[in-house]
Amino acid sequence: MGTLELTPRLRLLADWVPSGARLADVGTDHAYLPVWLRLHGRVASAIACDLREGPLVRARETGRIWGADGVDYRLGNGLTVVSPEEADTIVIAGMGGENIAAILARAPWTADGDHTLLLQPQTRAEVLRAFLAENGYAIRREALVEDRGVLYPVMEAGGGEMSLTLGQLHGGAALLRDPLGDRYIIGKIIRLQTAVAGLNRSGGGQEKADRLREIITALLSMREEWRRADGH
């Protein structure tokens, strides 16, 4: 049998997990991340939890196939099956930003300053960034990773305070020197311009179109800032 390989997205998350951490992986699916971390001796313990029984069955199978010990598999909604003292590092990845925000909202203890949050929204990252800024969290670092041709933001956050500009909400809180930052911002601008064009064709939603144009302007300004920081 070969070695368990992680996708680029999961590998970045693994690289950010502190050595010796007590991990909770929410929405674990196949549990590749906690199993890999245990196999490499990177974490002291791991809780792999998922909302549905099917993914949890797959998770247990991954642990069995690779012979990983120290992983506790739990069925439950978000962090409802994890107590604050059981984990110091929490990964919530592979779901929409609004879902991640909802999970954190139901577990306000995650903002106590004693927990490291590693968050990877698949969509609506701006919703998650806004939630963090408004609810006592601060993004400590953020990076982009390309996985199967798609760019994903990964954030490390914890208890704290931060304020974000409109550009940072949509283009990244801490991506100023990220080598993929320009592509990420351009992609956002193109999608927003397409949405504005659609609203113009339909003849409705003028207020929404104006709001989207405001975001585009902020992202264009942010792109210039990125280019200056990158030496362009």
Coordinates of C-alpha atoms in Angstrom, one line a residue:
M1 CA 0.0 0.0 0.0
G2 CA 1.3 3.5 -0.9
T3 CA 1.1 6.6 1.2
L4 CA -2.0 8.7 2.0
E5 CA -1.7 11.8 -0.2
L6 CA -3.6 15.1 0.5
T7 CA -5.0 17.4 -2.1
P8 CA -3.2 20.8 -2.2
R9 CA -6.1 22.4 -0.3
L10 CA -5.9 19.9 2.6
R11 CA -2.1 20.0 2.5
L12 CA -2.1 23.7 3.2
L13 CA -4.4 23.2 6.1
A14 CA -2.2 20.4 7.4
D15 CA 0.9 22.6 7.2
W16 CA -0.9 25.2 9.3
V17 CA -1.9 22.8 12.1
P18 CA 0.4 23.5 15.1
S19 CA 2.6 20.6 16.0
G20 CA 1.1 18.6 19.0
A21 CA -2.3 20.2 18.6
R22 CA -5.5 18.6 19.8
L23 CA -7.5 18.8 16.6
A24 CA -11.2 18.9 15.8
D25 CA -12.1 18.5 12.1
V26 CA -15.7 19.6 11.4
G27 CA -17.3 18.2 8.3
T28 CA -14.5 15.7 8.0
D29 CA -16.0 13.6 5.2
H30 CA -13.3 11.0 4.5
A31 CA -11.2 12.2 7.5
Y32 CA -8.2 12.4 5.2
L33 CA -6.8 15.4 7.2
P34 CA -7.0 14.1 10.8
V35 CA -5.8 10.6 9.7
W36 CA -2.9 12.1 7.8
L37 CA -1.9 14.2 10.7
R38 CA -2.1 11.3 13.1
L39 CA -0.1 9.1 10.8
H40 CA 2.7 11.7 10.7
G41 CA 2.6 12.3 14.4
R42 CA 1.7 15.9 13.9
V43 CA -1.3 16.0 16.4
A44 CA -1.7 14.7 19.9
S45 CA -5.3 13.7 19.2
A46 CA -8.1 14.3 16.6
I47 CA -11.8 14.5 16.6
A48 CA -13.4 13.8 13.2
C49 CA -17.0 14.9 13.1
D50 CA -19.7 15.1 10.4
L51 CA -23.3 15.8 10.2
R52 CA -24.2 12.7 8.3
E53 CA -23.7 9.0 9.0
G54 CA -22.5 8.2 5.4
P55 CA -19.4 10.4 5.5
L56 CA -18.6 9.2 9.1
V57 CA -18.6 5.6 7.9
R58 CA -16.1 6.6 5.1
A59 CA -14.1 8.5 7.8
R60 CA -13.8 5.4 10.0
E61 CA -12.9 3.3 7.0
T62 CA -10.1 5.7 6.1
G63 CA -8.7 5.4 9.7
R64 CA -9.0 1.6 9.5
I65 CA -7.3 1.2 6.1
W66 CA -4.4 3.4 7.1
G67 CA -4.1 2.2 10.6
A68 CA -4.5 5.6 12.3
D69 CA -5.1 5.6 16.1
G70 CA -6.0 8.5 18.3
V71 CA -8.9 9.6 16.0
D72 CA -12.4 9.9 17.6
Y73 CA -15.2 9.8 15.1
R74 CA -18.4 11.7 16.1
L75 CA -21.8 12.2 14.5
G76 CA -23.2 15.7 15.1
N77 CA -24.0 19.1 13.8
G78 CA -20.9 21.4 13.7
L79 CA -19.2 21.8 17.0
T80 CA -22.1 20.6 19.1
V81 CA -20.3 17.3 19.7
V82 CA -17.0 19.0 20.7
S83 CA -16.4 20.6 24.1
P84 CA -14.0 23.6 24.3
E85 CA -11.4 21.8 26.4
E86 CA -11.2 18.8 24.0
A87 CA -9.5 20.7 21.1
D88 CA -7.2 23.7 20.7
T89 CA -7.2 23.7 16.9
I90 CA -10.4 23.6 14.9
V91 CA -10.6 23.0 11.1
I92 CA -13.8 23.8 9.3
A93 CA -13.2 23.3 5.6
G94 CA -14.9 22.3 2.3
M95 CA -18.2 24.1 2.8
G96 CA -19.7 27.5 2.1
G97 CA -18.7 30.6 4.1
E98 CA -22.2 31.1 5.4
N99 CA -22.2 27.5 6.8
I100 CA -18.9 28.0 8.5
A101 CA -20.1 31.3 10.0
A102 CA -23.3 29.5 11.3
I103 CA -21.2 26.7 12.9
L104 CA -19.0 29.3 14.7
A105 CA -22.1 31.3 15.7
R106 CA -23.4 28.2 17.6
A107 CA -20.1 27.8 19.3
P108 CA -19.1 31.3 20.7
W109 CA -16.4 29.8 22.8
T110 CA -14.3 29.6 19.7
A111 CA -13.6 33.3 20.1
D112 CA -12.1 33.0 23.6
G113 CA -8.5 33.4 22.3
D114 CA -7.5 29.9 23.4
H115 CA -8.5 28.2 20.0
T116 CA -6.9 28.4 16.6
L117 CA -9.4 28.3 13.8
L118 CA -8.3 27.1 10.3
L119 CA -11.1 27.9 7.9
Q120 CA -11.5 27.1 4.2
P121 CA -14.7 28.4 2.6
Q122 CA -15.5 26.9 -0.8
T123 CA -17.9 29.8 -1.6
R124 CA -19.0 33.1 -0.1
A125 CA -15.7 33.8 1.7
E126 CA -16.9 37.5 2.1
V127 CA -19.8 36.3 4.3
L128 CA -17.3 34.5 6.6
R129 CA -14.9 37.4 6.7
A130 CA -17.7 39.8 7.7
F131 CA -18.9 37.4 10.4
L132 CA -15.4 37.1 11.9
A133 CA -15.0 40.9 11.9
E134 CA -18.3 41.5 13.6
N135 CA -18.2 38.7 16.2
G136 CA -14.9 39.1 18.1
Y137 CA -12.5 37.2 15.8
A138 CA -9.4 38.3 13.9
I139 CA -7.9 36.8 10.8
R140 CA -4.2 36.2 11.6
R141 CA -3.1 35.1 8.2
E142 CA -4.7 34.2 4.9
A143 CA -3.4 32.4 1.8
L144 CA -4.7 31.1 -1.5
V145 CA -4.2 27.6 -2.8
E146 CA -5.0 26.2 -6.3
D147 CA -6.7 22.9 -6.3
R148 CA -8.0 21.4 -9.5
G149 CA -7.8 24.7 -11.3
V150 CA -9.8 26.6 -8.6
L151 CA -8.4 29.1 -6.1
Y152 CA -9.5 28.7 -2.5
P153 CA -8.8 31.1 0.4
V154 CA -7.5 29.5 3.6
M155 CA -7.7 31.6 6.8
E156 CA -6.2 31.2 10.3
A157 CA -8.3 33.1 12.8
G158 CA -8.9 33.4 16.5
G159 CA -10.3 35.6 19.2
G160 CA -9.5 39.3 18.6
E161 CA -10.6 42.5 16.9
M162 CA -10.3 43.6 13.3
S163 CA -11.9 45.9 10.8
L164 CA -12.0 45.2 7.1
T165 CA -12.4 47.5 4.1
L166 CA -15.0 46.6 1.4
G167 CA -12.1 45.4 -0.7
Q168 CA -10.7 43.2 2.0
L169 CA -14.1 41.6 2.6
H170 CA -14.3 40.5 -0.9
G171 CA -10.7 40.2 -2.0
G172 CA -9.0 38.8 1.1
A173 CA -8.2 40.2 4.5
A174 CA -4.4 39.4 4.3
L175 CA -3.6 38.5 0.7
L176 CA -1.5 41.6 -0.2
R177 CA 1.6 39.6 -1.1
D178 CA 0.0 36.3 -2.1
P179 CA 1.4 35.2 -5.5
L180 CA -2.1 34.1 -6.5
G181 CA -3.8 37.3 -5.2
D182 CA -4.0 39.0 -8.6
R183 CA -5.8 36.0 -10.2
Y184 CA -8.2 35.8 -7.2
I185 CA -9.1 39.5 -7.4
I186 CA -9.5 39.5 -11.2
G187 CA -11.8 36.4 -10.9
K188 CA -14.0 38.3 -8.4
I189 CA -14.2 41.4 -10.6
I190 CA -15.2 39.4 -13.7
R191 CA -18.0 37.6 -11.8
L192 CA -19.3 40.8 -10.3
Q193 CA -19.2 42.5 -13.7
T194 CA -21.2 39.6 -15.2
A195 CA -23.8 40.0 -12.4
V196 CA -24.1 43.8 -13.1
A197 CA -24.5 43.1 -16.8
G198 CA -27.3 40.6 -16.0
L199 CA -29.1 43.1 -13.8
N200 CA -28.8 45.8 -16.5
R201 CA -30.3 43.5 -19.1
S202 CA -33.2 42.6 -16.8
G203 CA -33.9 46.2 -16.1
G204 CA -34.2 45.6 -12.4
G205 CA -32.2 45.7 -9.2
Q206 CA -30.6 49.1 -9.7
E207 CA -29.7 49.4 -6.0
K208 CA -28.1 45.9 -6.1
A209 CA -26.2 46.8 -9.3
D210 CA -24.9 50.0 -7.7
R211 CA -23.7 48.0 -4.7
L212 CA -21.9 45.6 -6.9
R213 CA -20.2 48.4 -8.8
E214 CA -19.0 49.8 -5.4
I215 CA -17.4 46.4 -4.7
I216 CA -15.8 46.3 -8.1
T217 CA -14.3 49.8 -7.5
A218 CA -12.9 48.6 -4.2
L219 CA -11.4 45.5 -5.7
L220 CA -9.8 47.5 -8.6
S221 CA -8.2 49.7 -6.0
M222 CA -7.1 46.6 -4.0
R223 CA -5.6 45.1 -7.2
E224 CA -3.5 48.2 -7.7
E225 CA -2.3 47.9 -4.1
W226 CA -1.4 44.2 -4.7
R227 CA 0.5 45.1 -7.8
R228 CA 2.5 47.8 -6.0
A229 CA 3.3 45.4 -3.1
D230 CA 4.3 42.7 -5.6
G231 CA 6.6 45.1 -7.4
H232 CA 4.6 45.5 -10.6

